[in-house]
């Protein structure tokens, strides 16, 4: 199985603070991965490490079979659109495409031109005068037209209004489907991730707390509602992610591989947003422990 | 990379070229000065242009360092565009070498032209210069730095210094300020401490005689020093009175009393230092006791040797700074 991103014991420290610690991931090729978590959880750090912008303090990371930042061949495999989608304010749209063509051996000029036409960007417009959405599209065009195997996007839609955001993601999905490129996309909006991603990585406090195919994650988590009881009396294969109690009632979010057979519970499915929020809130995630790997 | 470098560089290149054009226009319009040995000195206009040439060539490297060097990396980091450009198919090492290399080439061309122009314009003045006027020798510090190839080396070094400040501070304005300060400090230190020692200076023993000796008297006559006239075409670094065996000594105290028997005040009221015969007798005794004057100097004939030595030194330093910058560039995220 081809892997687009593999990390083992990966960690990055800035001065005294670990921005990412003990990160283990294995993501199959061609996936669209959503990277979620609160601000400062380490999303940008992980993407920066994958792009080769920074080097790890501990552990190792491999992207498309190579060490990030190891040379021109590796750079050609990875497209990176950094946070705030930087572009040269003084250069025009056409000059950005020229930059891409000059600096990338595998540059797809037709693709770039078609995208710019399709998006309605004026080639003679300076990038500094584009709207946030247009600038993000321009940065994405540079990332896509170099024809990478993997596209890393750091909060590409953070600065966009809802309509522009929807358009950007839709356009991204069309491109991904057409060229079969893998994507890792960070966002703090789970709805964005739900719309476009098939794989999820959740970071909290510099650690991976939840990672896996979204379908599997949804299939293995259940919300249980029933008369008040102590969660520790549950069967061993039911792992409690979150629990809340009223005087009479207990609501649990559990992860389990097997069906719930206890008739006392009312069992319901969990949405992705609730699932992720439960992991973000869970006190268990505050203490260091290995990432939860979801079993099929 | 060439296209991108030229595209990003074109505004600052234009600004500096405009400065060069202004200086060139001023010097060419004025024409070279006409001076002869023993003739009248420079006209006020020519004098202005002469000093303009000196000032421009001393300031120009600092401008290059601050305006071409210091923004090179920091401007990219400030606008976040380093994350764009370093994720194309070119490694950041190649990016920096291509960019800095091309601009360094421009530095050499522009500074070289400027130095050539100023040297050409001032050559009639330099030709009649001697140690004691009417103009300063081209080997003397302030002129030396504004002639030949040395300004080019200074500018390349200043540029490398600016880029180093850029990668360390990652902010343009502080990097520019630090470049200006460090370059100025370095230039002053190099001029005073390094250049005199670049080549071992020549030493020359001179006889002391009444005709070409000047007495420097400190305070009311507590101490004094002798200075003899020196080689006409030399940058004089030091003068020292020595005894028969060549050991540095102070001129003997009796010599002062011999010249001024009643003390300085009575000599001043008498309007001089006594009779010619009395003075000759004092000097005669000094010579008889074996006192001589040692002059340490760099002769003007070494001009080009010194120029190339200093150039090599500055270029080596620029190379070191570039190596440092390349290493530090890998740390930026």
XYZ file of C-alpha atoms in Angstrom:
629
model
C 0.000 0.000 0.000
C 1.358 3.389 -0.939
C 1.556 5.869 1.863
C 1.376 9.595 1.290
C 2.299 10.517 4.830
C 3.959 8.445 7.491
C 5.151 9.759 10.856
C 6.798 7.917 13.723
C 7.480 9.496 17.095
C 7.424 12.843 15.327
C 7.961 15.886 17.533
C 8.809 19.562 17.122
C 9.919 21.833 19.924
C 10.120 25.604 19.794
C 12.323 26.760 22.664
C 10.679 25.171 25.726
C 7.321 24.312 24.178
C 6.507 21.183 22.223
C 4.321 22.249 19.306
C 3.918 18.626 18.256
C 4.848 15.547 20.206
C 4.959 11.819 19.711
C 2.947 11.927 16.526
C 2.391 8.641 14.733
C 0.408 8.636 11.496
C 0.046 6.491 8.444
C -2.144 7.891 5.705
C -2.715 5.952 2.472
C -2.066 7.654 -0.861
C -4.775 9.646 -2.585
C -6.771 10.469 0.541
C -8.281 13.836 1.302
C -7.291 14.352 4.902
C -8.854 16.849 7.256
C -6.572 18.087 9.989
C -8.612 19.582 12.820
C -7.964 20.875 16.302
C -8.019 24.082 18.298
C -5.596 26.937 17.633
C -2.097 26.061 18.725
C -2.744 22.319 18.643
C 0.071 21.774 16.151
C -1.750 21.687 12.808
C 0.521 24.207 11.109
C 3.577 22.576 12.659
C 2.612 19.182 11.248
C 2.004 20.662 7.794
C 5.256 22.628 7.966
C 7.126 19.434 8.803
C 5.421 17.591 5.957
C 6.310 20.355 3.501
C 9.895 20.487 4.710
C 9.628 24.078 5.895
C 10.864 22.933 9.316
C 12.872 19.960 10.492
C 11.694 17.639 13.285
C 13.167 17.818 16.779
C 12.325 14.158 17.333
C 11.184 11.187 15.293
C 10.788 11.068 11.557
C 8.363 11.942 8.818
C 8.080 10.681 5.285
C 5.956 12.205 2.558
C 5.420 10.249 -0.670
C 8.332 8.025 0.308
C 10.861 10.848 0.783
C 12.167 13.040 3.538
C 10.547 16.502 3.348
C 12.846 19.268 2.185
C 15.512 16.807 1.044
C 15.908 18.300 -2.409
C 14.286 19.429 -5.645
C 12.772 15.992 -6.331
C 10.943 16.034 -3.006
C 9.842 19.646 -3.504
C 8.314 18.642 -6.841
C 6.204 15.963 -5.141
C 4.648 18.277 -2.575
C 2.505 21.336 -3.138
C 2.179 23.578 -0.097
C -0.204 26.473 0.338
C 0.779 28.129 3.600
C -1.512 29.852 6.060
C -2.908 33.191 4.844
C -2.160 31.995 1.282
C 0.891 34.215 0.679
C 1.400 35.761 -2.750
C 3.673 38.557 -3.977
C 1.575 41.709 -3.635
C 3.563 43.509 -6.340
C 3.417 40.737 -8.913
C 0.479 40.267 -11.270
C -1.502 37.056 -11.635
C 0.282 36.318 -14.921
C 3.658 36.941 -13.285
C 2.794 34.437 -10.568
C 2.136 31.833 -13.246
C 5.427 32.742 -14.866
C 7.129 32.304 -11.500
C 5.559 28.858 -11.208
C 6.670 27.946 -14.728
C 10.241 29.116 -14.109
C 10.674 27.383 -10.771
C 8.898 24.059 -11.350
C 10.183 21.490 -13.814
C 6.820 19.706 -13.966
C 4.754 22.880 -14.430
C 1.434 22.381 -16.218
C 0.954 25.693 -18.010
C -2.341 24.720 -19.618
C -3.811 23.683 -16.298
C -2.731 26.940 -14.679
C -4.112 29.079 -17.495
C -7.393 27.198 -17.591
C -7.846 27.584 -13.852
C -7.180 31.306 -13.993
C -9.670 31.698 -16.870
C -12.218 29.527 -15.147
C -11.902 31.500 -11.905
C -12.230 34.778 -13.777
C -8.954 36.221 -12.489
C -7.567 39.093 -14.536
C -3.990 38.159 -15.548
C -2.751 41.762 -15.359
C -4.188 42.339 -11.888
C -1.610 42.650 -9.109
C -1.993 39.979 -6.432
C -2.092 42.673 -3.747
C -5.370 43.948 -5.179
C -7.120 40.577 -5.280
C -9.781 39.644 -2.745
C -8.907 37.089 -0.079
C -10.726 34.367 -1.988
C -9.045 35.198 -5.272
C -5.650 35.252 -3.609
C -6.312 31.846 -2.057
C -7.302 30.561 -5.500
C -4.125 31.964 -7.016
C -1.994 30.302 -4.331
C -3.889 27.046 -4.853
C -3.332 27.304 -8.611
C 0.417 27.572 -8.024
C 0.224 24.534 -5.767
C -1.813 22.450 -8.209
C -0.124 23.386 -11.487
C 3.233 22.111 -10.290
C 1.470 18.716 -10.411
C 2.423 17.410 -6.981
C 1.529 13.995 -5.580
C 0.337 15.604 -2.394
C -1.146 19.005 -1.735
C -0.788 20.469 1.752
C -3.186 23.297 2.572
C -2.879 25.211 5.837
C -6.206 26.813 6.697
C -6.810 27.789 3.071
C -10.345 29.005 3.712
C -9.860 30.662 7.094
C -10.015 34.191 5.692
C -12.887 33.560 3.280
C -16.559 34.353 3.642
C -18.929 31.349 3.636
C -19.770 31.608 -0.057
C -16.138 31.940 -1.170
C -15.247 29.106 1.165
C -17.805 26.803 -0.392
C -16.628 27.731 -3.880
C -12.988 27.184 -2.985
C -13.600 23.760 -1.487
C -15.821 22.674 -4.358
C -13.195 23.726 -6.849
C -10.536 21.946 -4.823
C -12.569 18.741 -4.855
C -13.043 18.882 -8.621
C -9.312 19.319 -9.119
C -8.489 16.524 -6.703
C -10.898 14.181 -8.460
C -9.469 15.086 -11.857
C -5.789 14.702 -11.011
C -5.931 12.109 -8.239
C -3.739 14.183 -5.955
C -3.717 13.516 -2.217
C -4.637 16.418 0.049
C -4.008 17.322 3.648
C -6.167 20.248 4.626
C -6.184 21.896 8.023
C -9.207 23.727 9.308
C -10.832 24.587 12.558
C -14.240 24.208 10.970
C -15.430 20.640 11.068
C -18.208 21.303 8.577
C -15.572 22.093 5.923
C -13.784 18.864 6.682
C -17.015 16.884 6.631
C -17.856 18.275 3.216
C -14.622 17.361 1.462
C -12.515 14.911 3.458
C -12.519 11.142 3.714
C -9.855 10.891 6.394
C -9.559 12.767 9.674
C -6.688 13.640 11.975
C -7.522 15.463 15.212
C -4.831 17.234 17.166
C -5.233 18.524 20.710
C -2.431 20.073 22.753
C 0.300 18.973 20.331
C -0.912 15.356 20.226
C -2.938 13.271 17.799
C -6.039 12.178 19.683
C -8.084 10.709 16.854
C -7.110 9.564 13.389
C -8.773 7.392 10.787
C -11.150 7.110 7.845
C -14.193 9.238 8.593
C -16.636 6.422 7.752
C -14.886 4.112 10.182
C -14.880 6.730 12.879
C -18.589 7.317 12.503
C -19.311 3.569 12.450
C -17.443 2.872 15.656
C -18.814 5.667 17.825
C -22.250 5.660 19.395
C -24.162 7.922 21.716
C -25.876 6.052 24.564
C -28.679 7.580 26.583
C -30.247 5.836 29.547
C -30.925 5.875 33.306
C -28.144 7.291 35.381
C -25.279 4.881 35.925
C -21.575 4.771 36.509
C -19.670 4.575 33.195
C -17.097 2.238 34.735
C -19.671 -0.558 34.738
C -19.692 -0.724 30.932
C -18.339 -3.773 29.041
C -14.602 -3.714 28.495
C -14.815 -3.132 24.729
C -16.793 0.075 25.152
C -14.434 2.983 25.641
C -16.020 6.127 27.040
C -14.996 9.277 25.229
C -17.360 11.643 26.967
C -19.955 11.359 29.687
C -22.581 13.736 31.027
C -25.058 13.154 33.780
C -28.265 14.715 35.030
C -30.046 13.552 38.212
C -31.784 10.738 36.401
C -30.039 10.336 33.113
C -26.618 9.489 31.741
C -25.441 10.303 28.229
C -22.273 8.661 26.978
C -20.224 8.820 23.835
C -18.509 5.480 23.436
C -16.160 3.921 20.975
C -16.740 0.258 20.362
C -16.211 -2.306 17.652
C -19.225 -4.405 18.556
C -22.964 -3.695 18.664
C -24.542 -2.286 21.832
C -26.824 -4.986 23.242
C -27.731 -3.560 26.641
C -31.492 -2.751 26.316
C -31.230 -0.002 28.965
C -29.509 2.278 26.454
C -31.073 4.264 23.697
C -28.425 4.090 20.989
C -27.979 6.815 18.382
C -25.422 7.689 15.775
C -22.991 10.564 16.249
C -22.297 13.340 13.774
C -18.700 14.161 12.902
C -18.837 17.542 14.582
C -20.124 16.114 17.878
C -17.574 13.346 17.679
C -14.646 15.708 17.200
C -15.909 18.104 19.858
C -16.182 15.230 22.315
C -12.535 14.408 21.735
C -11.512 18.063 22.029
C -13.358 18.319 25.377
C -12.442 14.955 26.756
C -10.232 15.236 29.856
C -8.643 11.949 28.838
C -7.020 13.727 25.923
C -5.325 16.131 28.280
C -3.081 13.384 29.657
C -0.425 11.974 27.365
C -1.261 8.590 25.886
C -0.976 6.895 22.547
C -3.244 8.000 19.752
C -6.396 5.997 19.349
C -6.304 3.944 16.237
C -9.734 3.004 15.066
C -10.156 -0.607 14.075
C -12.195 -1.646 11.115
C 15.273 32.212 -10.722
C 16.936 34.821 -12.913
C 13.617 36.163 -14.092
C 12.132 36.291 -10.590
C 15.245 37.946 -9.139
C 15.287 40.627 -11.822
C 11.541 41.188 -11.479
C 11.746 41.658 -7.701
C 14.971 43.634 -7.886
C 14.011 46.120 -10.545
C 12.701 48.927 -8.295
C 15.682 49.014 -5.943
C 18.007 48.635 -8.923
C 16.389 51.664 -10.540
C 16.659 53.748 -7.385
C 20.368 53.053 -6.963
C 21.042 53.520 -10.672
C 19.360 56.916 -10.451
C 21.747 57.891 -7.651
C 24.658 56.744 -9.785
C 23.332 58.739 -12.736
C 23.106 61.924 -10.646
C 26.711 61.610 -9.478
C 27.908 60.774 -12.985
C 26.048 63.727 -14.464
C 27.500 66.103 -11.877
C 31.090 64.951 -12.430
C 30.849 64.742 -16.219
C 29.187 68.137 -16.476
C 31.874 69.717 -14.338
C 34.691 68.120 -16.311
C 38.023 67.124 -14.869
C 39.781 69.817 -12.852
C 42.910 71.496 -14.251
C 45.618 71.638 -11.607
C 49.385 72.025 -11.727
C 52.118 71.644 -9.180
C 52.590 74.971 -7.470
C 49.585 76.427 -9.278
C 46.429 77.718 -7.638
C 44.456 75.062 -5.760
C 41.066 73.640 -6.708
C 38.281 76.059 -7.486
C 35.452 75.952 -4.931
C 33.277 74.010 -7.433
C 35.982 71.482 -8.170
C 36.645 71.137 -4.486
C 32.952 70.333 -3.909
C 33.023 67.693 -6.627
C 36.259 66.236 -5.288
C 34.770 65.749 -1.843
C 31.455 64.599 -3.333
C 33.338 61.759 -5.014
C 34.964 60.765 -1.730
C 31.757 60.892 0.281
C 29.705 59.008 -2.301
C 32.162 56.149 -2.529
C 32.391 55.818 1.234
C 28.631 55.929 1.738
C 27.645 53.874 -1.301
C 28.628 50.447 0.134
C 26.539 51.168 3.234
C 23.566 52.022 1.012
C 24.038 48.779 -0.917
C 24.160 46.789 2.315
C 21.072 48.419 3.779
C 18.889 48.664 0.670
C 19.956 45.669 -1.409
C 21.238 43.278 1.259
C 19.073 43.732 4.337
C 15.652 43.244 2.689
C 16.667 40.168 0.672
C 15.312 37.508 3.030
C 13.497 39.552 5.686
C 11.057 41.066 3.208
C 10.021 37.572 2.100
C 9.605 36.444 5.707
C 7.622 39.560 6.623
C 5.135 39.016 3.826
C 5.140 35.230 4.232
C 6.141 34.783 0.608
C 9.141 32.652 1.594
C 6.552 29.944 2.187
C 5.421 30.385 -1.392
C 8.756 30.593 -3.134
C 10.551 27.930 -1.097
C 7.839 25.418 -1.937
C 8.330 25.603 -5.669
C 10.723 23.174 -7.314
C 13.864 25.084 -6.261
C 15.594 24.484 -2.927
C 16.087 27.494 -0.708
C 19.854 27.108 -0.995
C 19.685 27.467 -4.772
C 17.145 30.262 -4.403
C 19.508 32.234 -2.159
C 22.614 31.566 -4.255
C 20.868 32.590 -7.452
C 19.378 35.707 -5.924
C 22.402 36.880 -3.953
C 24.751 35.959 -6.803
C 22.896 38.002 -9.370
C 22.582 41.031 -7.100
C 26.242 40.739 -6.072
C 27.094 40.920 -9.765
C 25.054 44.116 -10.021
C 26.887 45.458 -6.958
C 30.244 44.833 -8.629
C 29.174 46.507 -11.869
C 27.572 49.568 -10.290
C 30.268 50.182 -7.681
C 32.991 49.488 -10.228
C 31.549 52.082 -12.599
C 31.216 54.605 -9.812
C 34.782 54.059 -8.614
C 36.112 54.247 -12.161
C 34.271 57.492 -12.748
C 35.464 59.134 -9.534
C 39.036 57.890 -9.976
C 39.083 59.219 -13.530
C 37.688 62.579 -12.512
C 40.107 63.006 -9.609
C 43.228 61.675 -11.352
C 44.685 65.170 -12.102
C 44.377 65.998 -8.405
C 45.835 62.659 -7.292
C 48.771 63.182 -9.655
C 50.009 66.293 -7.823
C 49.253 65.069 -4.316
C 52.049 64.776 -1.764
C 52.255 64.016 1.919
C 52.040 67.704 2.803
C 49.579 68.899 0.192
C 48.206 70.389 -1.938
C 45.934 67.303 -1.986
C 45.920 64.055 -0.030
C 47.729 61.049 -1.478
C 45.629 58.249 -2.897
C 47.263 55.877 -0.422
C 46.007 57.861 2.543
C 42.946 56.396 4.262
C 40.138 58.657 3.106
C 41.295 58.653 -0.511
C 42.334 54.998 -0.635
C 38.775 53.841 0.106
C 37.433 55.880 -2.808
C 39.827 54.762 -5.542
C 40.515 51.585 -7.467
C 38.908 48.239 -6.639
C 38.573 48.624 -2.888
C 35.126 50.315 -3.026
C 33.820 47.310 -4.992
C 35.074 44.922 -2.304
C 33.561 47.128 0.413
C 30.206 47.096 -1.360
C 30.206 43.313 -1.863
C 31.066 42.868 1.808
C 28.341 45.319 2.882
C 25.849 43.419 0.727
C 26.818 40.085 2.312
C 26.598 41.718 5.745
C 23.102 43.018 4.922
C 21.931 39.560 3.852
C 23.339 38.047 7.055
C 21.485 40.622 9.151
C 18.422 39.840 7.072
C 18.488 36.121 7.834
C 19.259 36.675 11.508
C 16.699 39.366 12.301
C 14.080 38.453 9.680
C 12.706 41.995 9.820
C 13.651 44.547 7.221
C 13.953 47.805 9.133
C 15.979 46.428 12.061
C 18.147 44.530 9.584
C 18.815 47.765 7.671
C 19.694 49.644 10.866
C 21.978 46.881 12.122
C 23.675 46.670 8.731
C 24.387 50.409 8.718
C 25.737 50.419 12.268
C 27.825 47.253 11.941
C 29.246 48.275 8.583
C 30.238 51.715 9.850
C 31.864 50.293 12.966
C 33.639 47.667 10.907
C 34.924 50.217 8.397
C 36.280 52.504 11.091
C 37.934 49.597 12.884
C 39.350 48.118 9.678
C 40.708 51.480 8.581
C 42.489 52.102 11.854
C 43.514 48.613 12.902
C 43.686 46.423 9.830
C 44.761 48.464 6.833
C 48.032 49.802 8.334
C 49.046 46.188 9.000
C 47.818 44.626 5.749
C 51.392 44.731 4.500
C 54.261 45.186 6.952
C 54.933 48.935 6.753
C 58.318 50.261 5.728
C 60.624 51.766 8.349
C 63.030 54.512 7.581
C 65.702 56.126 9.801
C 66.157 59.850 9.232
C 68.784 62.257 10.422
C 67.498 65.072 12.558
C 68.464 68.521 11.319
C 67.474 72.063 12.166
C 65.972 72.605 8.717
C 63.283 69.991 8.589
C 62.370 69.274 12.190
C 59.211 70.395 13.874
C 58.845 70.478 17.628
C 55.491 69.430 19.086
C 55.215 70.829 22.575
C 52.611 69.475 24.970
C 51.120 71.771 27.569
C 53.516 74.390 28.947
C 56.588 72.404 27.939
C 56.379 69.407 30.259
C 57.011 67.128 27.313
C 57.697 67.459 23.642
C 58.108 65.361 20.511
C 60.226 65.762 17.426
C 58.810 65.313 13.938
C 61.008 65.337 10.889
C 59.822 65.813 7.355
C 58.786 62.499 5.875
C 58.827 60.706 2.542
C 56.742 62.851 0.245
C 54.671 60.049 -1.284
C 53.821 57.959 1.701
C 51.078 57.305 4.154
C 52.917 57.968 7.419
C 51.765 55.720 10.234
C 54.139 56.776 13.030
C 57.244 58.753 13.928
C 59.501 57.987 16.831
C 62.775 59.396 18.138
C 65.298 56.603 18.664
C 68.743 56.455 20.232
C 72.015 55.260 18.736
C 70.964 51.620 19.031
C 67.531 52.144 17.511
C 65.585 51.903 20.788
C 62.606 54.229 21.047
C 63.289 57.033 23.502
C 61.955 60.436 24.379
C 64.028 63.334 23.104
C 66.379 64.402 25.907
C 65.254 67.129 28.278
C 68.427 69.199 27.837
C 67.459 69.732 24.184
C 64.387 71.684 25.190
C 66.373 73.823 27.612
C 69.043 74.328 24.981
C 66.460 75.684 22.537
C 64.575 77.740 25.104
C 67.141 78.768 27.747
C 64.733 81.046 29.595
C 61.707 78.786 29.228
C 58.849 78.957 26.736
C 57.434 82.252 27.983
C 60.610 84.261 27.552
C 61.104 82.720 24.093
C 57.599 83.776 23.143
C 58.158 87.329 24.401
C 61.479 87.465 22.553
C 59.621 86.471 19.385
C 61.543 83.320 18.487
C 63.975 80.650 19.501
C 67.179 82.614 19.616
C 69.836 82.823 16.977
C 70.432 80.453 14.128
C 73.808 79.549 15.571
C 72.363 78.697 18.981
C 69.770 76.437 17.341
C 72.309 74.662 15.132
C 74.422 74.015 18.212
C 71.481 72.347 19.949
C 70.746 70.144 16.924
C 74.429 69.426 16.469
C 74.668 68.071 19.974
C 71.516 65.967 19.450
C 72.948 64.369 16.301
C 76.300 63.875 17.959
C 74.652 61.970 20.793
C 73.203 59.602 18.181
C 69.556 60.606 18.225
C 67.688 59.778 15.061
C 64.094 59.736 13.857
C 62.327 56.553 12.766
C 59.437 56.945 10.320
C 56.949 54.100 9.776
C 55.043 54.441 6.491
C 53.318 52.800 3.534
C 54.808 54.212 0.342
C 52.511 55.216 -2.478
C 54.165 52.655 -4.745
C 52.334 49.970 -2.800
C 48.954 51.400 -3.783
C 47.829 48.517 -6.008
C 49.332 45.792 -3.813
C 47.428 47.224 -0.868
C 44.280 47.593 -2.976
C 44.268 43.941 -4.044
C 45.200 42.690 -0.577
C 42.354 44.589 1.029
C 39.998 43.472 -1.753
C 40.919 39.819 -1.178
C 40.362 40.223 2.555
C 36.913 41.780 2.144
C 35.836 39.228 -0.459
C 36.929 36.397 1.838
C 34.853 37.913 4.643
C 31.891 38.240 2.279
C 32.294 34.561 1.410
C 32.254 33.606 5.100
C 29.120 35.660 5.687
C 27.436 33.992 2.719
C 28.261 30.561 4.094
C 26.786 31.600 7.442
C 23.670 32.953 5.730
C 23.136 29.721 3.810
C 23.282 27.734 7.033
C 20.873 30.048 8.827
C 18.437 30.102 5.916
C 17.715 26.418 6.521
C 16.381 27.285 9.972
C 13.623 29.616 8.836
C 10.172 28.047 8.848
